[in-house]
XYZ file of C-alpha atoms in Angstrom:
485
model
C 0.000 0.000 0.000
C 1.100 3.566 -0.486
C 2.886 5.662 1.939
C -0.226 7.578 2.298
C -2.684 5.590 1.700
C -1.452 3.786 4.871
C -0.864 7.217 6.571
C -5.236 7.578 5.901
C -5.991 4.061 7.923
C -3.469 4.885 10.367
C -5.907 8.160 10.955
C -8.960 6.115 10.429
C -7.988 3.485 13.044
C -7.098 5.984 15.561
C -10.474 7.468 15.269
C -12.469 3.932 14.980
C -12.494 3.782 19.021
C -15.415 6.606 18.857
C -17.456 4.824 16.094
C -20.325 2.667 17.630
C -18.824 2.559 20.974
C -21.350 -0.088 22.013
C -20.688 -2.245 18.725
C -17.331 -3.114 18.787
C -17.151 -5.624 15.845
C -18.860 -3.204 13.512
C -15.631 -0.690 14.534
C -13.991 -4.084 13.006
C -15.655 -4.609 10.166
C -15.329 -1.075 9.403
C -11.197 -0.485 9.804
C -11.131 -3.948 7.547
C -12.845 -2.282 3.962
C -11.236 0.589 4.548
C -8.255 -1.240 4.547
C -9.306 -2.877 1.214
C -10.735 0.143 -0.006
C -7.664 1.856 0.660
C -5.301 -0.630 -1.394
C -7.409 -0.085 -4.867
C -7.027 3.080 -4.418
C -3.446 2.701 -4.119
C -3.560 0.784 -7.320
C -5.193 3.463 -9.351
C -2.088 5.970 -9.788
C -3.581 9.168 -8.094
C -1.031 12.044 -8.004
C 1.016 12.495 -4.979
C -0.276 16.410 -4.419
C -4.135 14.811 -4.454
C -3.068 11.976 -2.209
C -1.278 14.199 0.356
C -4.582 16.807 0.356
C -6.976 13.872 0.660
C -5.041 12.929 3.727
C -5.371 16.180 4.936
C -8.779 17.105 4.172
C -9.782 13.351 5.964
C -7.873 14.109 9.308
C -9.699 17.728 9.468
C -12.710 16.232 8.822
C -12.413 13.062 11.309
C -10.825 16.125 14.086
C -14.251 17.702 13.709
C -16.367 15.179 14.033
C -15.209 13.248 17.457
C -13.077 16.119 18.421
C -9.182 15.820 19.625
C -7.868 12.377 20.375
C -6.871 10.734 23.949
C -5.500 8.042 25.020
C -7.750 4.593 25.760
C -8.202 4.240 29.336
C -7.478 0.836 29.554
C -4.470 1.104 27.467
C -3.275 3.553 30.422
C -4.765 1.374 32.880
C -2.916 -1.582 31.564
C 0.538 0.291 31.677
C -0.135 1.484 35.268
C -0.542 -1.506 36.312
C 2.425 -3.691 34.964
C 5.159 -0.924 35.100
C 6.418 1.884 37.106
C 7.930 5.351 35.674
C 11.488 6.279 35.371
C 13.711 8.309 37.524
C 17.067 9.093 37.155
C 19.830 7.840 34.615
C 22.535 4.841 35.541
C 24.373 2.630 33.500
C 26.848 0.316 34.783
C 27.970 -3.328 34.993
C 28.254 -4.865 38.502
C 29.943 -8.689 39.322
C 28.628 -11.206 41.568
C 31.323 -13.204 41.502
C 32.062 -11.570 45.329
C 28.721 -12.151 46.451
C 28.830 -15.090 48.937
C 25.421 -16.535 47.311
C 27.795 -17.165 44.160
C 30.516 -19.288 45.812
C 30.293 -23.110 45.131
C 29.921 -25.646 48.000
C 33.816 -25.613 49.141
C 33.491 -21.394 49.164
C 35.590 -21.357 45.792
C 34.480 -18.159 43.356
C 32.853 -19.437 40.146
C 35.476 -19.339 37.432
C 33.493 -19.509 33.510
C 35.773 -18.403 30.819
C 34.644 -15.674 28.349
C 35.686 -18.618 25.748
C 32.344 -20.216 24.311
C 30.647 -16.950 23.352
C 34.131 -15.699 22.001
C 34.731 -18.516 20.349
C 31.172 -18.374 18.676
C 31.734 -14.952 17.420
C 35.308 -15.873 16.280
C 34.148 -19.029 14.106
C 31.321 -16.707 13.124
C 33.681 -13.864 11.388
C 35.897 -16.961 10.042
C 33.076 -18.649 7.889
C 32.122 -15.376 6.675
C 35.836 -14.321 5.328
C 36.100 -17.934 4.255
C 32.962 -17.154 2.340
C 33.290 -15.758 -1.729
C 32.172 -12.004 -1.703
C 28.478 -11.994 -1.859
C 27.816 -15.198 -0.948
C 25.499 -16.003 1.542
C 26.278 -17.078 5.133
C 26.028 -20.603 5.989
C 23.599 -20.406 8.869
C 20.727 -23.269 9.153
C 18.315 -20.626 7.583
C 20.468 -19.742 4.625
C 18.865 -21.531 2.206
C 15.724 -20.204 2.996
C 16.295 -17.554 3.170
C 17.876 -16.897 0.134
C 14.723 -18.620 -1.708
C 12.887 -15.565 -0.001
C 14.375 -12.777 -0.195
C 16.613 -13.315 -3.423
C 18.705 -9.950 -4.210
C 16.354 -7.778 -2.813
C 17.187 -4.878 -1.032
C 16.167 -5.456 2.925
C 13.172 -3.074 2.836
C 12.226 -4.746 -0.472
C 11.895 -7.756 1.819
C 10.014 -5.765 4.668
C 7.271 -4.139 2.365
C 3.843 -5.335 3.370
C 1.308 -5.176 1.165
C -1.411 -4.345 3.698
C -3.704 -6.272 6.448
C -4.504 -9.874 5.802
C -6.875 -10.078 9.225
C -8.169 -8.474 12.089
C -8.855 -9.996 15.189
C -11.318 -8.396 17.267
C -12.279 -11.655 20.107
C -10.236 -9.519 22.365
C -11.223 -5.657 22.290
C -11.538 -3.152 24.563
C -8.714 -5.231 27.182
C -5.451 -4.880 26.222
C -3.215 -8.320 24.468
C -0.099 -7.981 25.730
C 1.424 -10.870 23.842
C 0.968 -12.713 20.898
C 2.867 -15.226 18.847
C 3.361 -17.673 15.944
C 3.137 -21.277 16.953
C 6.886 -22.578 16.123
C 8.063 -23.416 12.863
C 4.699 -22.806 11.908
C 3.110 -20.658 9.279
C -0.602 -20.130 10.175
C -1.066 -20.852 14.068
C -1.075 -18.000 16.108
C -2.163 -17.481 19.744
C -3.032 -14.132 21.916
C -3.205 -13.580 25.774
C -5.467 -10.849 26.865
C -6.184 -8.738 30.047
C -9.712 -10.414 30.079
C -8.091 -13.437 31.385
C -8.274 -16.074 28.420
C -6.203 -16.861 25.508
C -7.164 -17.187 21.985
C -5.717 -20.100 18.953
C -6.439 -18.951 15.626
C -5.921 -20.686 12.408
C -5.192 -18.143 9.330
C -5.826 -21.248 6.745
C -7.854 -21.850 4.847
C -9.340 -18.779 4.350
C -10.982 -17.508 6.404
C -9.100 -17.519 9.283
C -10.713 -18.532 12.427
C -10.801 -18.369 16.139
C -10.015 -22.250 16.547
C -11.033 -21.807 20.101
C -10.544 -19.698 23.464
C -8.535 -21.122 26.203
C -10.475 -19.810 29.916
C -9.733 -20.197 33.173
C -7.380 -17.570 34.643
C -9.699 -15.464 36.757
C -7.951 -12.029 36.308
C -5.379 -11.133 33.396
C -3.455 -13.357 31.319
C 0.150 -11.742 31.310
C 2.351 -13.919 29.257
C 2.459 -17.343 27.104
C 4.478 -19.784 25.946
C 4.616 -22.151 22.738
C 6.657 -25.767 23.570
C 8.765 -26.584 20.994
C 6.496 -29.294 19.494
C 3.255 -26.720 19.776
C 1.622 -29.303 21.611
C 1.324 -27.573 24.952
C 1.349 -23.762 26.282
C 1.960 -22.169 29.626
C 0.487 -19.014 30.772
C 1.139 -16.778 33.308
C -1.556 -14.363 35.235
C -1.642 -11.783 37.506
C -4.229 -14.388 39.626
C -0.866 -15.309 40.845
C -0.870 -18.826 38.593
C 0.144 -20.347 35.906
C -1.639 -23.279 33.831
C -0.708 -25.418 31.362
C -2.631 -26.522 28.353
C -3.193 -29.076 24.993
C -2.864 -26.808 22.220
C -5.059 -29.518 20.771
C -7.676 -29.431 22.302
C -7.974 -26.390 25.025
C -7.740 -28.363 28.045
C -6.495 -26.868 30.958
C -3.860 -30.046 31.956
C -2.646 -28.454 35.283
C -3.034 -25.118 37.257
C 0.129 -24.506 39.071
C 0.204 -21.299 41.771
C 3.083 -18.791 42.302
C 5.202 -20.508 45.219
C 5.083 -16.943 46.851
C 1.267 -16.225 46.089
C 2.221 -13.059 44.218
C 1.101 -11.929 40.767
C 2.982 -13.787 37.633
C 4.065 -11.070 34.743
C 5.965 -13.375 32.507
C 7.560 -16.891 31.266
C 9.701 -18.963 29.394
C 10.525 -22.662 28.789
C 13.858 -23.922 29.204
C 14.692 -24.250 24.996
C 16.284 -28.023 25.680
C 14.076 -28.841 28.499
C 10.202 -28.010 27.551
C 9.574 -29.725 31.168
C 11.102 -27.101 32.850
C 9.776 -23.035 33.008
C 11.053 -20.462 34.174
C 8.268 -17.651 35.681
C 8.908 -14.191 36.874
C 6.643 -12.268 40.118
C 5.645 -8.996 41.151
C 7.864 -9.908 44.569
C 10.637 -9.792 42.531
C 11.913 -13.782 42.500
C 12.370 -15.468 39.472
C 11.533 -19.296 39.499
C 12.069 -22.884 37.978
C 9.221 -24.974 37.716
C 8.849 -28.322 36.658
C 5.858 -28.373 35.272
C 5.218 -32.244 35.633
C 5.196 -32.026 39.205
C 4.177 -28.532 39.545
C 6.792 -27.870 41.860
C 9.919 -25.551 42.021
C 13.126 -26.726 41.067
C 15.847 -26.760 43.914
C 18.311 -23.979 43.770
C 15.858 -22.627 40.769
C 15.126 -19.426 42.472
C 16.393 -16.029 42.804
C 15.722 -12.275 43.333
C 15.373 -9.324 41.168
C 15.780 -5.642 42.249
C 11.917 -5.236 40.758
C 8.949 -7.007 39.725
C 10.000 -9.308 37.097
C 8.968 -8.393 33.647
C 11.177 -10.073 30.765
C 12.276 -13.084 30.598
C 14.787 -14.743 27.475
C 17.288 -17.838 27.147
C 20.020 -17.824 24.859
C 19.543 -20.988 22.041
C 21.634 -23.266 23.922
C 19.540 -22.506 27.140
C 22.671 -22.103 29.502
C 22.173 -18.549 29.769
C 19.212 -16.707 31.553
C 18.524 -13.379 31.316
C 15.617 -11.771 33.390
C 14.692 -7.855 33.321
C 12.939 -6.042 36.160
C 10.646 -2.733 36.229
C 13.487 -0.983 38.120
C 15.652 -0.689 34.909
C 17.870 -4.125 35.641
C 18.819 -6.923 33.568
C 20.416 -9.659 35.402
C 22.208 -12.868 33.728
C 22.374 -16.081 35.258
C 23.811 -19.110 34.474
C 21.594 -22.332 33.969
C 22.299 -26.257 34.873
C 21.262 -28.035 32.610
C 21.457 -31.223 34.158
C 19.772 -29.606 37.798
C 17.617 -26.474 36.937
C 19.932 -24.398 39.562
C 20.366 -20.928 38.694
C 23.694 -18.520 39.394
C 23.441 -15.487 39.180
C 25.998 -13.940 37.195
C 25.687 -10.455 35.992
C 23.849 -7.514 36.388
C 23.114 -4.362 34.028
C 21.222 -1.140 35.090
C 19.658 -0.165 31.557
C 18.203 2.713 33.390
C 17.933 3.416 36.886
C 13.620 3.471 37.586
C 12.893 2.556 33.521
C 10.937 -0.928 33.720
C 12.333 -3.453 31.153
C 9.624 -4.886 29.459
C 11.343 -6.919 26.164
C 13.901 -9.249 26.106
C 15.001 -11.132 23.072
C 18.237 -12.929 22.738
C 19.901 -14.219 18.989
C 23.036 -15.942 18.723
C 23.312 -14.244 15.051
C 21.966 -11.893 13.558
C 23.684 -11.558 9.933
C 26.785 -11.408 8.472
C 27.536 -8.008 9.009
C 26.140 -8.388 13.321
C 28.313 -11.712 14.016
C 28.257 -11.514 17.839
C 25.788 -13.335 19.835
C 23.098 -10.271 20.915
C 20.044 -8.969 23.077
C 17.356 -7.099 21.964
C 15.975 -4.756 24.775
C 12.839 -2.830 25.533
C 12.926 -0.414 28.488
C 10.506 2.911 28.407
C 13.660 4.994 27.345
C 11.800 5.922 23.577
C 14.571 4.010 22.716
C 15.251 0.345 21.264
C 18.653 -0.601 22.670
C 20.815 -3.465 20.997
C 23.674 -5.431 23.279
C 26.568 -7.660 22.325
C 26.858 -10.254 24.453
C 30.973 -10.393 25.036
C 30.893 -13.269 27.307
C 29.394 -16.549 28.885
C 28.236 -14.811 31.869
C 25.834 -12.412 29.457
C 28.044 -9.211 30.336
C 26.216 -7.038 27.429
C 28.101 -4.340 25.844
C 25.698 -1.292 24.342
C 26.174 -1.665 20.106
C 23.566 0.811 19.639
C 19.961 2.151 20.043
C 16.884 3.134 17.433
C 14.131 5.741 18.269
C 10.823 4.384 19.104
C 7.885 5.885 21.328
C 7.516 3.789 24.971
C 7.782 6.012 28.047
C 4.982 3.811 30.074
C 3.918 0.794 28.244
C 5.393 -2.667 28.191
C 5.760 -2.992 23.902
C 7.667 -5.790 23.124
C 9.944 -6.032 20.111
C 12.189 -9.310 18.553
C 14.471 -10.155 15.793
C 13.470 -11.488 12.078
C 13.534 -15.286 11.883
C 15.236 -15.476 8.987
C 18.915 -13.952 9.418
C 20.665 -14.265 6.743
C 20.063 -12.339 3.974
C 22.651 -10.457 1.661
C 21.819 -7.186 3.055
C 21.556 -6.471 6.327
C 18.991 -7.810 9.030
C 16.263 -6.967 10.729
C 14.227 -5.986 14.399
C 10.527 -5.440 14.585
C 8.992 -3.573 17.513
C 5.934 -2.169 19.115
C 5.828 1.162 19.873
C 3.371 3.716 22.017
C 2.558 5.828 18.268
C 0.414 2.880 17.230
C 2.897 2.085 14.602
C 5.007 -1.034 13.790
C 8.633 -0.188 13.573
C 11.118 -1.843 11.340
C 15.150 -1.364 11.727
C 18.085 -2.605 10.304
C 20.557 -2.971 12.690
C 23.714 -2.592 10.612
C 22.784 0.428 8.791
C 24.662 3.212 10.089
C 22.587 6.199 9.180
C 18.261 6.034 8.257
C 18.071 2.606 10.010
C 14.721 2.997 9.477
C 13.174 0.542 7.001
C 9.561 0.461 7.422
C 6.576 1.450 9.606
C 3.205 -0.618 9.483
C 0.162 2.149 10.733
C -3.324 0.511 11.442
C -3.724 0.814 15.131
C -5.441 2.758 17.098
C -3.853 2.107 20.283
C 0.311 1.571 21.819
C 0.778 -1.682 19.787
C 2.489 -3.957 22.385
C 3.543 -6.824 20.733
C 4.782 -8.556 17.351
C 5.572 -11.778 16.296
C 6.543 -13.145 12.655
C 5.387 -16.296 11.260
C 8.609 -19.026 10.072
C 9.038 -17.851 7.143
C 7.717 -14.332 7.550
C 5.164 -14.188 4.797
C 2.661 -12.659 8.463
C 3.766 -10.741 10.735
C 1.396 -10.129 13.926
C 0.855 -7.216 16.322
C -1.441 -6.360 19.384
C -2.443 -3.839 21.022
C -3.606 -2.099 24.215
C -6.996 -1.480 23.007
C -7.223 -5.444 22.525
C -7.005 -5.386 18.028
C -4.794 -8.299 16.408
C -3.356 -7.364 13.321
C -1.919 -9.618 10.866
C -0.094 -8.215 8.227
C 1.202 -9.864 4.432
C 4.128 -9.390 3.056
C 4.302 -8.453 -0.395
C 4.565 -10.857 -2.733
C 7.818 -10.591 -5.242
């Protein structure tokens, strides 16, 4: 769709929340043909000056009609109530290797060598100067995406073509999370403030609402797909978390928060599905074996804040946990026990709540180093190296996004290895999708997706990114298709 043309929705759907206010799916049904509407229009060639006065003329028009916008009040109640406001500015690096909580059973410090993520990024730079000029890099993806993307310039390969769907099962509570079934093209699930999560199926056409998973009796903060997409695990501020059969909706265990406080997020162990890890609004971060229901021994530790982000490296030795008090703390995993060490700690930004963590062990050619992906209410997007195998991040660099209050989420593209560049996708509190190349030095930006009419808070891209997914606080799904080449 054109520029504009997407710059008109983007006015329409911030405008939709006054239409019909008791007749939510007809504020649905409405944002959907103008969408459509809106793309044969784009089709028919109209000069740039008419487009541009159109868009105009429409925003006027809409201002005068409902009057000056404001934000949603549950999209500010939601914020309120999952994150705190920031203070003052800090950024350091602290060790715990003098703590006495870190020393092994004989009172020996731990001693873990920077070597394995080193070495990574090492063998990393090696295949690539090994590699022909212009070639692509070897990575398990490669292939793929090469068959994708082709020679395309990188926001050749991020233009999207417009909205596929819109879910509505969700609106007026906020969905703070959804997400692509693994390895999977057309399963997606949602979480929502209303306290149930939705499966959809985008084919066949048209896609569908397979069903709506209930039982949480206050707000569904954060889910997780198993690696086989047979189970999921939520987390609620009810102070629970419950596992379930993706297959069928059935609610296989409820497990409560071993200190009866509200959950805000979770993870599975990537090697381990058996094994989750859960973060409170005390401030602990737990291991739970969800077979037994119980905590893992030596699984436990505590945050500076409530605990809102939560990501494992791909070998799932390293933890990473964020709190709302502008902290991200490493820690190292057992595999073989579940025990947790904590390792390192990072203050982002004294008082600014991290809400997004997403770790990749590489990104492109051009990014070799393992690296982190961080949201934290600075109006910033920050990118870390990880130097280490303790997680001591190093700052690379930062992108401008809108989120002062909300928890918007943001992760890398799937597909890493194309010729030119890669790619992050975030949220942001402007209601638009944000696209960024991380290698480009100057005008990382590469694309913005407008359609909401609320902070979108979360985005997730199918395998082979054909969809790419966002929520928001007012409770709209948005699926979005790439353009076809």
């Amino acid at each position: 769709m054109a520029a504009v043309w997407q710059q008109v929705l983007a006015v329409d759907a911030r405008y939709n929340a006054y239409r019909t206010p008791t007749f939510p799916q007809f504020r649905t049904q409405y944002i959907r043909r103008r969408s459509q509407l809106l793309r044969e229009n784009a089709k028919a060639g109209h000069p740039p000056a008419l487009r541009r006065q159109y868009l105009r003329l429409r925003g006027q028009l809409l201002g005068q009609r409902y009057g000056p916008l404001s934000e949603p009040g549950s999209a500010r109640a939601y914020s309120n109530s999952i994150i705190r406001s920031s203070r003052t500015t800090l950024d350091r690096m602290e060790d715990f290797e003098d703590d006495p909580r870190a020393l092994g059973a004989r009172g020996h410090r731990r001693s873990v060598s920077r070597g394995s993520y080193q070495l990574q990024a090492q063998m990393n730079r090696a295949v690539y100067e090994d590699r022909p000029p212009g070639s692509v890099v070897p990575t398990s993806a490669a292939e793929a995406s090469r068959a994708m993307a082709g020679d395309t310039s990188l926001s050749e390969n991020y233009a999207f073509a417009g909205m596929y769907h819109v879910f509505d099962q969700h609106v007026d509570e906020a969905v703070p999370r959804v997400r692509f079934a693994n390895d999977d093209r057309h399963r997606l699930a949602c979480c929502s403030l209303d306290g149930s999560i939705s499966l959809c199926q985008l084919v066949p056409a048209p896609p569908t609402v397979l069903r709506v998973l209930r039982g949480h009796t206050r707000g569904v903060s954060d889910f997780a797909w198993s690696l086989s997409n047979d189970i999921l695990v939520s987390t609620s501020l009810d102070a629970t978390m419950r596992i379930w059969a993706s297959e069928d909706g059935r609610c296989i265990r409820e497990i409560p928060d071993p200190d009866g406080a509200e959950l805000l997020c979770c993870t599975f162990q990537p090697v381990n599905n058996n094994l989750t890890v859960v973060g409170n609004a005390k401030h602990n971060v737990h291991v739970m074996n969800i077979s037994t229901g119980k905590k893992v021994k030596g699984g436990s530790s505590k945050l500076t804040g409530r605990v809102l982000a939560l990501s494992f490296d791909a070998p799932g030795r390293l933890l990473w946990a964020g709190d709302d008090r502008g902290s991200v703390f490493s820690f190292l995993f057992d595999m073989a026990t579940g025990k947790l060490t904590k390792a390192k700690r990072l203050v982002v930004h004294e008082g600014s709540p991290v809400t997004s963590i997403s770790a990749r062990s590489w990104v492109s050619r051009e990014a070799r180093d393992p690296s982190l992906l961080i949201n934290a209410c600075l109006n910033k997007l920050l990118l870390y190296r990880v130097v280490d195998n303790e997680g001591t991040l190093q700052l690379k660099r930062s992108f401008p996004i809108e989120q002062s209050s909300h928890p918007v989420r943001s992760i890398f593209c799937p597909l890493m290895s194309f010729r030119q560049g890669a790619c992050v996708v975030t949220g942001s509190e402007d209601m638009c999708v944000h696209f960024f190349d991380v290698e480009r030095a100057a005008k990382a930006a590469v694309n913005k997706l407008q359609g909401h009419s609320a902070p979108v808070l979360d985005v997730s891209f199918n395998c082979d990114e054909s969809l790419l997914a966002s929520s928001d606080a007012s409770g709209m799904v948005i699926v979005w298709r790439r353009e076809q080449k």
